[in-house]
Coordinates of C-alpha atoms in Angstrom, one line a residue:
Chain A
X1 CA -25.0 -4.0 -75.3
X2 CA -25.3 -3.9 -71.6
X3 CA -27.2 -0.8 -70.4
X4 CA -26.3 0.5 -66.9
X5 CA -28.8 3.0 -65.6
X6 CA -27.1 6.2 -64.3
X7 CA -29.9 7.9 -62.4
X8 CA -29.3 6.8 -58.8
X9 CA -26.5 9.2 -58.2
X10 CA -26.3 11.8 -55.4
X11 CA -25.2 14.3 -58.0
X12 CA -28.9 14.6 -58.9
X13 CA -30.9 16.8 -56.6
X14 CA -33.8 14.5 -56.0
X15 CA -31.5 11.6 -55.1
X16 CA -29.4 13.8 -52.8
X17 CA -32.5 14.9 -51.0
X18 CA -33.8 11.3 -50.7
X19 CA -30.4 10.2 -49.2
X20 CA -30.4 13.1 -46.7
X21 CA -34.0 12.3 -45.6
X22 CA -33.5 8.5 -45.8
X23 CA -36.6 8.4 -48.0
X24 CA -36.6 5.2 -50.0
X25 CA -39.5 6.4 -52.3
X26 CA -37.7 8.4 -54.9
X27 CA -34.8 6.0 -55.1
X28 CA -37.1 3.0 -55.6
X29 CA -39.1 4.9 -58.2
X30 CA -35.9 5.6 -60.2
X31 CA -34.8 2.0 -59.8
X32 CA -38.1 0.6 -61.2
X33 CA -38.4 3.2 -63.9
X34 CA -34.9 2.4 -65.3
X35 CA -35.4 -1.3 -65.2
X36 CA -38.7 -1.0 -66.9
X37 CA -37.0 1.1 -69.7
X38 CA -34.5 -1.7 -70.3
X39 CA -31.6 -1.2 -67.9
X40 CA -29.7 -4.4 -67.3
X41 CA -27.7 -3.0 -64.4
X42 CA -28.2 0.0 -62.1
X43 CA -25.4 2.3 -61.1
X44 CA -25.6 3.3 -57.5
X45 CA -23.6 6.4 -56.4
X46 CA -23.9 8.2 -53.1
X47 CA -22.6 11.5 -54.6
X48 CA -19.8 13.4 -53.1
X49 CA -21.7 15.3 -50.5
X50 CA -22.1 12.7 -47.8
X51 CA -20.1 12.3 -44.6
X52 CA -20.7 8.6 -44.1
X53 CA -20.4 7.1 -47.7
X54 CA -20.2 3.5 -46.5
X55 CA -23.3 3.7 -44.5
X56 CA -25.2 5.5 -47.3
X57 CA -24.1 3.0 -49.8
X58 CA -25.3 0.1 -47.7
X59 CA -28.7 1.8 -47.4
X60 CA -28.9 2.7 -51.1
X61 CA -28.1 -0.9 -52.2
X62 CA -30.6 -2.4 -49.8
X63 CA -33.2 0.1 -50.8
X64 CA -32.8 -0.6 -54.5
X65 CA -32.7 -4.4 -54.0
X66 CA -36.1 -4.2 -52.3
X67 CA -37.8 -3.4 -55.6
X68 CA -35.6 -4.6 -58.5
X69 CA -33.5 -7.7 -59.0
X70 CA -30.9 -6.5 -61.5
X71 CA -27.3 -6.5 -60.5
X72 CA -25.7 -3.2 -59.5
X73 CA -22.7 -1.1 -60.3
X74 CA -21.3 0.1 -57.0
X75 CA -20.0 3.5 -57.7
X76 CA -18.0 5.5 -55.2
X77 CA -14.7 7.4 -54.9
X78 CA -13.7 5.4 -51.7
X79 CA -13.1 1.7 -51.6
X80 CA -14.7 1.6 -48.1
X81 CA -18.0 2.7 -49.6
X82 CA -17.7 0.3 -52.5
X83 CA -17.0 -2.6 -50.1
X84 CA -20.1 -1.6 -48.0
X85 CA -22.2 -1.9 -51.2
X86 CA -20.6 -5.2 -52.2
X87 CA -21.2 -6.7 -48.8
X88 CA -25.0 -6.4 -49.1
X89 CA -25.3 -6.9 -52.9
X90 CA -27.3 -10.0 -53.7
X91 CA -28.5 -10.2 -57.3
X92 CA -25.9 -11.7 -59.7
X93 CA -22.4 -10.3 -60.2
X94 CA -21.8 -6.7 -59.1
X95 CA -19.6 -4.2 -60.9
X96 CA -17.0 -2.2 -59.0
X97 CA -17.1 1.4 -60.4
X98 CA -14.2 2.1 -60.5
X99 CA -10.4 2.1 -60.2
X100 CA -7.7 4.0 -62.0
X101 CA -4.4 2.4 -62.9
X102 CA -2.8 3.9 -59.8
X103 CA -1.2 0.8 -58.3
X104 CA -2.5 1.1 -54.7
X105 CA -6.0 1.8 -55.8
X106 CA -6.0 -0.9 -58.5
X107 CA -4.6 -3.5 -56.0
X108 CA -7.4 -2.7 -53.5
X109 CA -10.1 -2.8 -56.2
X110 CA -8.8 -6.2 -57.5
X111 CA -8.8 -7.5 -54.0
X112 CA -12.4 -6.6 -53.6
X113 CA -13.3 -7.9 -57.0
X114 CA -11.8 -11.3 -56.0
X115 CA -13.5 -11.3 -52.6
X116 CA -16.9 -10.5 -53.9
X117 CA -16.7 -12.0 -57.4
X118 CA -17.3 -8.6 -59.0
X119 CA -16.5 -7.2 -62.4
X120 CA -14.2 -4.2 -62.3
X121 CA -14.3 -0.9 -64.3
X122 CA -10.8 0.3 -65.0
X123 CA -10.5 3.9 -66.0
X124 CA -7.9 4.7 -68.6
X125 CA -6.1 7.2 -66.3
X126 CA -3.5 7.1 -63.7
X127 CA -2.0 9.4 -61.0
X128 CA -1.0 11.8 -63.8
X129 CA -4.6 12.2 -65.0
X130 CA -6.3 11.4 -68.3
X131 CA -4.0 11.3 -71.3
X132 CA -5.2 12.7 -74.6
X133 CA -4.2 10.3 -77.3
X134 CA -5.6 6.8 -77.8
X135 CA -2.1 5.1 -77.6
X136 CA -1.6 6.4 -74.0
X137 CA -5.1 5.4 -73.0
X138 CA -4.5 1.9 -74.5
X139 CA -1.2 1.7 -72.6
X140 CA -2.9 2.4 -69.3
X141 CA -5.6 -0.1 -70.1
X142 CA -2.9 -2.6 -70.8
X143 CA -1.4 -2.0 -67.4
X144 CA -4.7 -2.6 -65.7
X145 CA -5.3 -5.8 -67.6
X146 CA -1.8 -7.1 -67.0
X147 CA -2.1 -6.4 -63.2
X148 CA -5.5 -8.1 -63.2
X149 CA -4.1 -11.1 -65.1
X150 CA -1.3 -11.4 -62.6
X151 CA -4.0 -11.7 -59.9
X152 CA -5.8 -14.4 -61.8
X153 CA -8.5 -12.4 -63.5
X154 CA -9.5 -12.9 -67.1
X155 CA -9.4 -9.7 -69.3
X156 CA -13.2 -10.2 -69.7
X157 CA -13.7 -9.5 -66.0
X158 CA -12.4 -6.0 -66.6
X159 CA -14.5 -3.2 -68.2
X160 CA -12.2 -0.5 -69.6
X161 CA -13.7 3.0 -69.5
X162 CA -11.6 5.1 -71.9
X163 CA -13.1 8.2 -70.2
X164 CA -15.0 10.6 -72.5
X165 CA -14.7 14.2 -71.4
X166 CA -17.2 17.0 -72.1
X167 CA -17.0 17.9 -75.8
X168 CA -17.1 21.6 -75.0
X169 CA -14.0 21.3 -72.8
X170 CA -11.9 18.6 -74.5
X171 CA -13.3 18.0 -78.0
X172 CA -10.1 16.5 -79.3
X173 CA -10.4 13.6 -76.9
X174 CA -13.6 12.3 -78.5
X175 CA -12.1 10.6 -81.6
X176 CA -9.3 9.3 -79.3
X177 CA -11.8 7.7 -77.1
X178 CA -13.5 6.0 -80.1
X179 CA -10.1 4.7 -81.3
X180 CA -9.4 3.4 -77.8
X181 CA -12.6 1.4 -77.8
X182 CA -11.7 -0.1 -81.1
X183 CA -8.2 -1.0 -79.9
X184 CA -9.5 -2.8 -76.9
X185 CA -10.8 -5.6 -79.1
X186 CA -7.3 -6.3 -80.3
X187 CA -5.6 -6.1 -76.9
X188 CA -6.1 -9.6 -75.4
X189 CA -8.0 -12.8 -76.1
X190 CA -10.6 -12.8 -74.7
X191 CA -10.6 -9.0 -75.0
X192 CA -11.5 -6.8 -72.1
X193 CA -15.0 -5.4 -72.1
X194 CA -15.5 -1.7 -72.6
X195 CA -17.8 0.8 -70.9
X196 CA -18.5 4.5 -71.2
X197 CA -19.9 7.1 -68.8
X198 CA -21.9 8.5 -71.7
X199 CA -23.5 11.6 -70.3
X200 CA -20.2 13.2 -69.6
X201 CA -19.7 13.9 -73.3
X202 CA -22.5 16.4 -73.3
X203 CA -22.0 18.1 -69.9
X204 CA -22.7 21.9 -70.2
X205 CA -24.0 21.6 -73.8
X206 CA -27.3 22.7 -75.2
X207 CA -28.2 19.5 -77.2
X208 CA -27.4 16.9 -74.6
X209 CA -29.6 14.1 -75.8
X210 CA -28.5 14.5 -79.5
X211 CA -24.8 14.6 -78.5
X212 CA -25.2 11.6 -76.2
X213 CA -27.0 9.4 -78.8
X214 CA -24.6 10.4 -81.6
X215 CA -21.6 9.5 -79.5
X216 CA -23.1 6.3 -78.3
X217 CA -23.8 5.1 -81.9
X218 CA -20.2 5.9 -82.9
X219 CA -18.9 4.1 -79.9
X220 CA -21.1 1.1 -80.7
X221 CA -19.7 1.0 -84.2
X222 CA -16.2 0.7 -82.6
X223 CA -17.3 -2.3 -80.5
X224 CA -18.5 -0.8 -77.2
X225 CA -19.9 -3.5 -74.9
X226 CA -21.7 -1.5 -72.2
X227 CA -22.7 2.0 -71.3
X228 CA -23.7 3.9 -68.2
X229 CA -26.5 6.1 -69.5
X230 CA -30.0 7.5 -69.0
X231 CA -32.2 4.5 -69.9
X232 CA -35.3 6.7 -69.8
X233 CA -34.1 8.9 -72.7
X234 CA -36.3 7.3 -75.3
X235 CA -34.5 8.7 -78.3
X236 CA -31.2 7.4 -76.9
X237 CA -32.8 4.0 -76.4
X238 CA -34.1 4.1 -80.0
X239 CA -30.7 5.0 -81.4
X240 CA -29.2 2.1 -79.4
X241 CA -31.7 -0.4 -80.7
X242 CA -31.1 0.9 -84.3
X243 CA -27.4 0.6 -83.9
X244 CA -27.8 -3.0 -82.7
X245 CA -29.8 -3.8 -85.8
X246 CA -27.2 -2.2 -88.1
X247 CA -24.4 -4.0 -86.4
X248 CA -26.3 -7.2 -86.9
X249 CA -26.5 -7.9 -83.2
X250 CA -30.3 -8.1 -83.2
X251 CA -32.4 -9.6 -86.0
X252 CA -34.3 -6.9 -88.0
X253 CA -38.0 -6.8 -87.8
X254 CA -40.2 -3.8 -88.9
X255 CA -41.4 -3.6 -85.3
X256 CA -38.0 -3.6 -83.7
X257 CA -38.6 -0.4 -81.8
X258 CA -41.8 -1.7 -80.2
X259 CA -40.3 -4.6 -78.4
Chain B
X1 CA -18.2 15.6 -95.0
X2 CA -19.4 16.2 -98.6
X3 CA -23.2 16.1 -98.8
X4 CA -24.6 15.1 -102.2
X5 CA -28.3 15.8 -102.5
X6 CA -30.2 12.7 -103.7
X7 CA -33.6 14.2 -104.7
X8 CA -33.3 14.9 -108.4
X9 CA -33.9 11.3 -109.4
X10 CA -36.5 9.9 -111.8
X11 CA -37.3 7.3 -109.2
X12 CA -39.3 9.9 -107.3
X13 CA -42.7 10.5 -108.8
X14 CA -42.6 14.3 -108.9
X15 CA -39.3 14.2 -110.7
X16 CA -40.5 11.6 -113.2
X17 CA -43.5 13.7 -114.0
X18 CA -41.4 16.8 -114.4
X19 CA -39.1 15.0 -116.8
X20 CA -42.0 13.6 -118.8
X21 CA -43.6 17.1 -119.1
X22 CA -40.2 18.9 -119.6
X23 CA -41.3 21.1 -116.7
X24 CA -38.3 22.8 -115.1
X25 CA -40.2 24.1 -112.1
X26 CA -40.2 21.1 -109.8
X27 CA -36.6 20.2 -110.7
X28 CA -35.4 23.7 -110.0
X29 CA -37.3 23.9 -106.7
X30 CA -35.6 20.6 -105.6
X31 CA -32.2 22.0 -106.6
X32 CA -32.6 25.2 -104.7
X33 CA -34.1 23.5 -101.6
X34 CA -31.2 21.0 -101.3
X35 CA -28.5 23.6 -101.7
X36 CA -30.2 25.9 -99.2
X37 CA -30.2 22.9 -96.8
X38 CA -26.5 22.5 -97.2
X39 CA -25.9 20.1 -100.1
X40 CA -22.4 20.6 -101.6
X41 CA -23.2 18.6 -104.8
X42 CA -26.5 17.5 -106.3
X43 CA -27.0 14.0 -107.8
X44 CA -28.9 14.1 -111.1
X45 CA -30.5 10.8 -112.2
X46 CA -33.0 10.4 -115.0
X47 CA -34.5 7.3 -113.5
X48 CA -34.8 4.0 -115.4
X49 CA -38.1 4.8 -117.2
X50 CA -36.9 7.1 -120.0
X51 CA -36.3 6.1 -123.6
X52 CA -33.7 8.8 -124.4
X53 CA -31.5 9.0 -121.3
X54 CA -28.8 11.1 -122.9
X55 CA -31.2 13.8 -124.0
X56 CA -33.0 13.8 -120.6
X57 CA -29.7 14.1 -118.8
X58 CA -28.6 17.0 -120.9
X59 CA -31.9 18.7 -120.1
X60 CA -31.7 17.9 -116.4
X61 CA -28.2 19.2 -116.0
X62 CA -29.0 22.4 -117.9
X63 CA -32.2 22.9 -115.9
X64 CA -30.4 22.5 -112.6
X65 CA -27.5 24.7 -113.5
X66 CA -29.9 27.6 -114.3
X67 CA -30.6 28.0 -110.6
X68 CA -27.7 26.6 -108.5
X69 CA -24.0 26.7 -109.0
X70 CA -22.8 23.6 -107.1
X71 CA -21.2 20.8 -109.0
X72 CA -23.2 17.7 -110.0
X73 CA -23.0 14.0 -109.7
X74 CA -24.1 12.7 -113.1
X75 CA -25.9 9.5 -112.2
X76 CA -27.0 7.0 -114.9
X77 CA -26.7 3.3 -115.8
X78 CA -25.5 4.1 -119.3
X79 CA -22.2 5.8 -120.0
X80 CA -23.9 7.6 -123.0
X81 CA -26.2 9.4 -120.6
X82 CA -23.4 10.2 -118.3
X83 CA -21.3 11.7 -121.1
X84 CA -24.3 13.8 -122.2
X85 CA -24.4 15.3 -118.7
X86 CA -20.6 15.8 -118.5
X87 CA -20.7 17.7 -121.8
X88 CA -22.9 20.4 -120.5
X89 CA -21.7 20.5 -116.9
X90 CA -20.1 23.8 -116.0
X91 CA -19.6 24.4 -112.2
X92 CA -16.5 22.8 -110.8
X93 CA -15.5 19.2 -111.0
X94 CA -18.4 16.8 -111.7
X95 CA -18.7 13.3 -110.3
X96 CA -19.4 10.3 -112.5
X97 CA -21.9 8.1 -110.7
X98 CA -20.9 5.3 -111.2
X99 CA -18.9 2.3 -112.4
X100 CA -18.4 -1.2 -111.1
X101 CA -15.1 -3.0 -111.3
X102 CA -16.2 -4.8 -114.5
X103 CA -13.3 -4.0 -116.8
X104 CA -15.1 -2.6 -119.9
X105 CA -17.3 -0.4 -117.8
X106 CA -14.5 0.8 -115.7
X107 CA -12.3 1.6 -118.7
X108 CA -15.1 3.6 -120.3
X109 CA -15.7 5.5 -117.0
X110 CA -12.0 6.3 -116.5
X111 CA -11.9 7.5 -120.1
X112 CA -14.8 9.9 -119.4
X113 CA -13.3 11.0 -116.1
X114 CA -10.0 11.9 -117.8
X115 CA -11.8 13.6 -120.7
X116 CA -14.0 15.8 -118.4
X117 CA -11.8 16.1 -115.4
X118 CA -14.4 14.3 -113.3
X119 CA -14.2 12.4 -110.0
X120 CA -15.4 8.8 -110.3
X121 CA -17.6 6.7 -108.0
X122 CA -16.4 3.1 -108.0
X123 CA -18.9 0.6 -106.7
X124 CA -17.5 -2.4 -104.7
X125 CA -19.0 -4.9 -107.0
X126 CA -18.2 -6.6 -110.3
X127 CA -19.9 -8.8 -112.9
X128 CA -20.5 -11.4 -110.1
X129 CA -22.5 -8.9 -108.0
X130 CA -22.0 -7.5 -104.5
X131 CA -19.9 -9.6 -102.2
X132 CA -20.9 -9.9 -98.6
X133 CA -17.7 -9.7 -96.6
X134 CA -15.5 -6.6 -96.3
X135 CA -12.4 -8.4 -97.5
X136 CA -14.0 -9.0 -100.9
X137 CA -15.4 -5.5 -101.1
X138 CA -11.9 -4.1 -100.3
X139 CA -10.3 -6.4 -103.0
X140 CA -12.7 -5.1 -105.6
X141 CA -12.0 -1.5 -104.5
X142 CA -8.3 -2.2 -104.8
X143 CA -8.8 -3.4 -108.4
X144 CA -10.6 -0.2 -109.3
X145 CA -7.9 1.9 -107.7
X146 CA -5.1 -0.1 -109.4
X147 CA -6.7 0.3 -112.8
X148 CA -7.3 4.0 -112.2
X149 CA -3.7 4.4 -111.1
X150 CA -2.5 2.7 -114.3
X151 CA -4.5 5.4 -116.2
X152 CA -2.8 8.2 -114.3
X153 CA -5.5 8.9 -111.7
X154 CA -4.7 9.5 -108.0
X155 CA -6.6 7.3 -105.6
X156 CA -8.2 10.5 -104.2
X157 CA -9.9 11.0 -107.6
X158 CA -11.9 7.9 -106.9
X159 CA -14.8 7.7 -104.5
X160 CA -15.3 4.1 -103.4
X161 CA -19.0 3.2 -102.6
X162 CA -19.0 0.0 -100.6
X163 CA -22.7 -0.4 -101.4
X164 CA -25.0 -0.6 -98.4
X165 CA -28.0 -2.9 -99.0
X166 CA -31.4 -2.6 -97.4
X167 CA -31.2 -3.8 -93.8
X168 CA -34.4 -5.8 -94.1
X169 CA -32.9 -7.8 -97.0
X170 CA -29.2 -8.1 -96.2
X171 CA -28.7 -7.1 -92.6
X172 CA -25.4 -8.9 -92.4
X173 CA -23.9 -6.6 -95.0
X174 CA -24.2 -3.5 -92.8
X175 CA -21.2 -4.2 -90.5
X176 CA -19.1 -5.3 -93.5
X177 CA -19.8 -2.0 -95.2
X178 CA -18.6 -0.2 -92.1
X179 CA -15.4 -2.2 -92.0
X180 CA -14.9 -1.6 -95.7
X181 CA -15.1 2.2 -95.1
X182 CA -12.5 1.9 -92.4
X183 CA -10.2 -0.2 -94.5
X184 CA -10.2 2.3 -97.4
X185 CA -8.2 4.7 -95.3
X186 CA -5.4 2.1 -95.1
X187 CA -5.4 1.2 -98.7
X188 CA -3.3 3.8 -100.5
X189 CA -1.6 7.1 -99.8
X190 CA -3.4 9.4 -100.4
X191 CA -6.4 7.1 -99.7
X192 CA -9.4 6.8 -102.0
X193 CA -12.4 8.8 -100.9
X194 CA -15.5 7.0 -99.7
X195 CA -19.2 7.6 -100.4
X196 CA -22.4 5.9 -99.5
X197 CA -25.9 5.9 -101.1
X198 CA -27.3 6.2 -97.7
X199 CA -31.1 5.9 -98.2
X200 CA -30.7 2.4 -99.6
X201 CA -30.0 1.0 -96.0
X202 CA -33.6 1.9 -95.0
X203 CA -35.5 0.8 -98.1
X204 CA -38.8 -0.8 -97.1
X205 CA -38.4 -0.1 -93.4
X206 CA -40.7 1.7 -91.1
X207 CA -38.2 4.0 -89.4
X208 CA -36.3 5.3 -92.4
X209 CA -35.0 8.5 -91.1
X210 CA -33.8 6.9 -87.8
X211 CA -32.1 4.1 -89.6
X212 CA -30.5 6.5 -92.1
X213 CA -29.0 8.8 -89.5
X214 CA -27.8 6.0 -87.3
X215 CA -26.0 4.3 -90.1
X216 CA -24.6 7.6 -91.3
X217 CA -23.1 8.4 -87.9
X218 CA -21.5 4.9 -87.7
X219 CA -20.1 5.3 -91.2
X220 CA -18.7 8.7 -90.3
X221 CA -17.0 7.2 -87.2
X222 CA -15.3 4.8 -89.7
X223 CA -14.0 7.8 -91.8
X224 CA -16.7 8.2 -94.5
X225 CA -15.9 11.3 -96.7
X226 CA -19.1 11.9 -98.6
X227 CA -22.7 10.7 -98.7
X228 CA -25.6 10.8 -101.1
X229 CA -28.6 11.6 -99.0
X230 CA -31.7 13.6 -98.3
X231 CA -30.2 17.0 -97.3
X232 CA -33.7 18.2 -96.4
X233 CA -34.1 15.6 -93.6
X234 CA -33.4 17.9 -90.7
X235 CA -32.7 15.2 -88.1
X236 CA -30.2 13.6 -90.5
X237 CA -28.5 16.9 -91.0
X238 CA -28.4 17.5 -87.2
X239 CA -26.9 14.0 -86.6
X240 CA -24.3 14.7 -89.3
X241 CA -23.4 18.1 -87.7
X242 CA -23.1 16.4 -84.3
X243 CA -20.9 13.6 -85.6
X244 CA -18.6 16.2 -87.2
X245 CA -18.3 17.9 -83.7
X246 CA -17.6 14.6 -82.0
X247 CA -15.0 13.6 -84.6
X248 CA -13.3 17.0 -84.0
X249 CA -13.9 18.0 -87.7
X250 CA -15.8 21.2 -86.7
X251 CA -15.0 23.4 -83.7
X252 CA -17.7 23.0 -81.0
X253 CA -19.9 26.0 -80.2
X254 CA -23.1 25.8 -78.2
X255 CA -24.9 27.1 -81.3
X256 CA -23.4 24.6 -83.7
X257 CA -26.9 23.5 -85.0
X258 CA -28.0 27.0 -85.8
X259 CA -25.2 27.7 -88.4

């Protein structure tokens, strides 16, 4: 299970402030803290409230790379900002986060993925939005994979995000997302990878950590490969480690939580 | 999700002592406590260390029924003891716990199920033991269902227990059990019900509650219908409630844990 730390995101107040003040301290602290907790990648997102996203992304990536050497998921709404991050990315294979199946966006994202040898997160949505049922999500994922294939990518270069919505807003989506994850394993050989932006499921709920870890464990049972999450949520990390044991992905030892 | 409380079992010291002393107090306390916590059924098991299992089962069932009115799962190795419990059972439809696919045992159990209008737990094992892979577990379940069908039972009268083994002993069984639960939904129409003796997965481990609730959530994602568990493990009950929300089996409300 690949853990992608979610915390360097301009949506968080302390990150937004650090970006505005060009203060590397808080960003670098978050980077080190997430990697120390077990994150294999760090997501880096400028947040929506910046005028010059490409410039900010360049600074964020450089700032993070000064203190940790994990690869990054370059996360932005605009491909210009993503490209700015890819240009200065230096540790391993970056992840482009993300594209929808909308043809122009997908084409641009695939171009960048090829140019910078990046993995690409494809969201199970298109210009019409996020469909509810798993069949429609799978159909959109298939479009992304077919387009990627026609550009010479392996399905395993693509991480399909079936898009979990907040349970308080769209509860009926949650089981559809689980089924979509399961279906991905049957879609191609090698299958595409799967990823979830986990915290979204618990937006505006009272028991965020409990809801996050319960959904993660369910998604892992369905075959989830990677997750964007709070690596510093210790109960979440313990649930993840336990799920890995029960899926026989890690050899059981009494001390498995202490590693 | 049907919760079957596990605590009235002669394997527990306090229950064994109460049985030996014919002291109804501790048994009735456990009965009330489990029902108050949300158990829909109570499992009643004399434990292996009694000379007169039929007589003890009779006493246990009567003792429990004096204080709670949920139906019981009559749990014994010997059909004589099970029948003694069924004879005095009075609240709703009892569960016979359990039979293997071994023909003579299965025949006897089906006879009792018909005689006492009971549901029947069928273990995915036969005279050769518990198979490892899910295909073999499913094949044994299918034998049980086919035999039950030939005796006039609906598949939904049968609860298949795919038999989870302790993760420290047979870790590779755990994902096979999950897959078996999923397959059960595809096996017949109506499908058989599924049940797990949950606590077995964490026998002799250091983090019992965490392992129990993580496996329960995974099994629920696969479609588990009922579970024999510790209804007084609050974190387990919270994980179960959260899984129900995320599977859209219960309408989300911010206060869902307080109900």
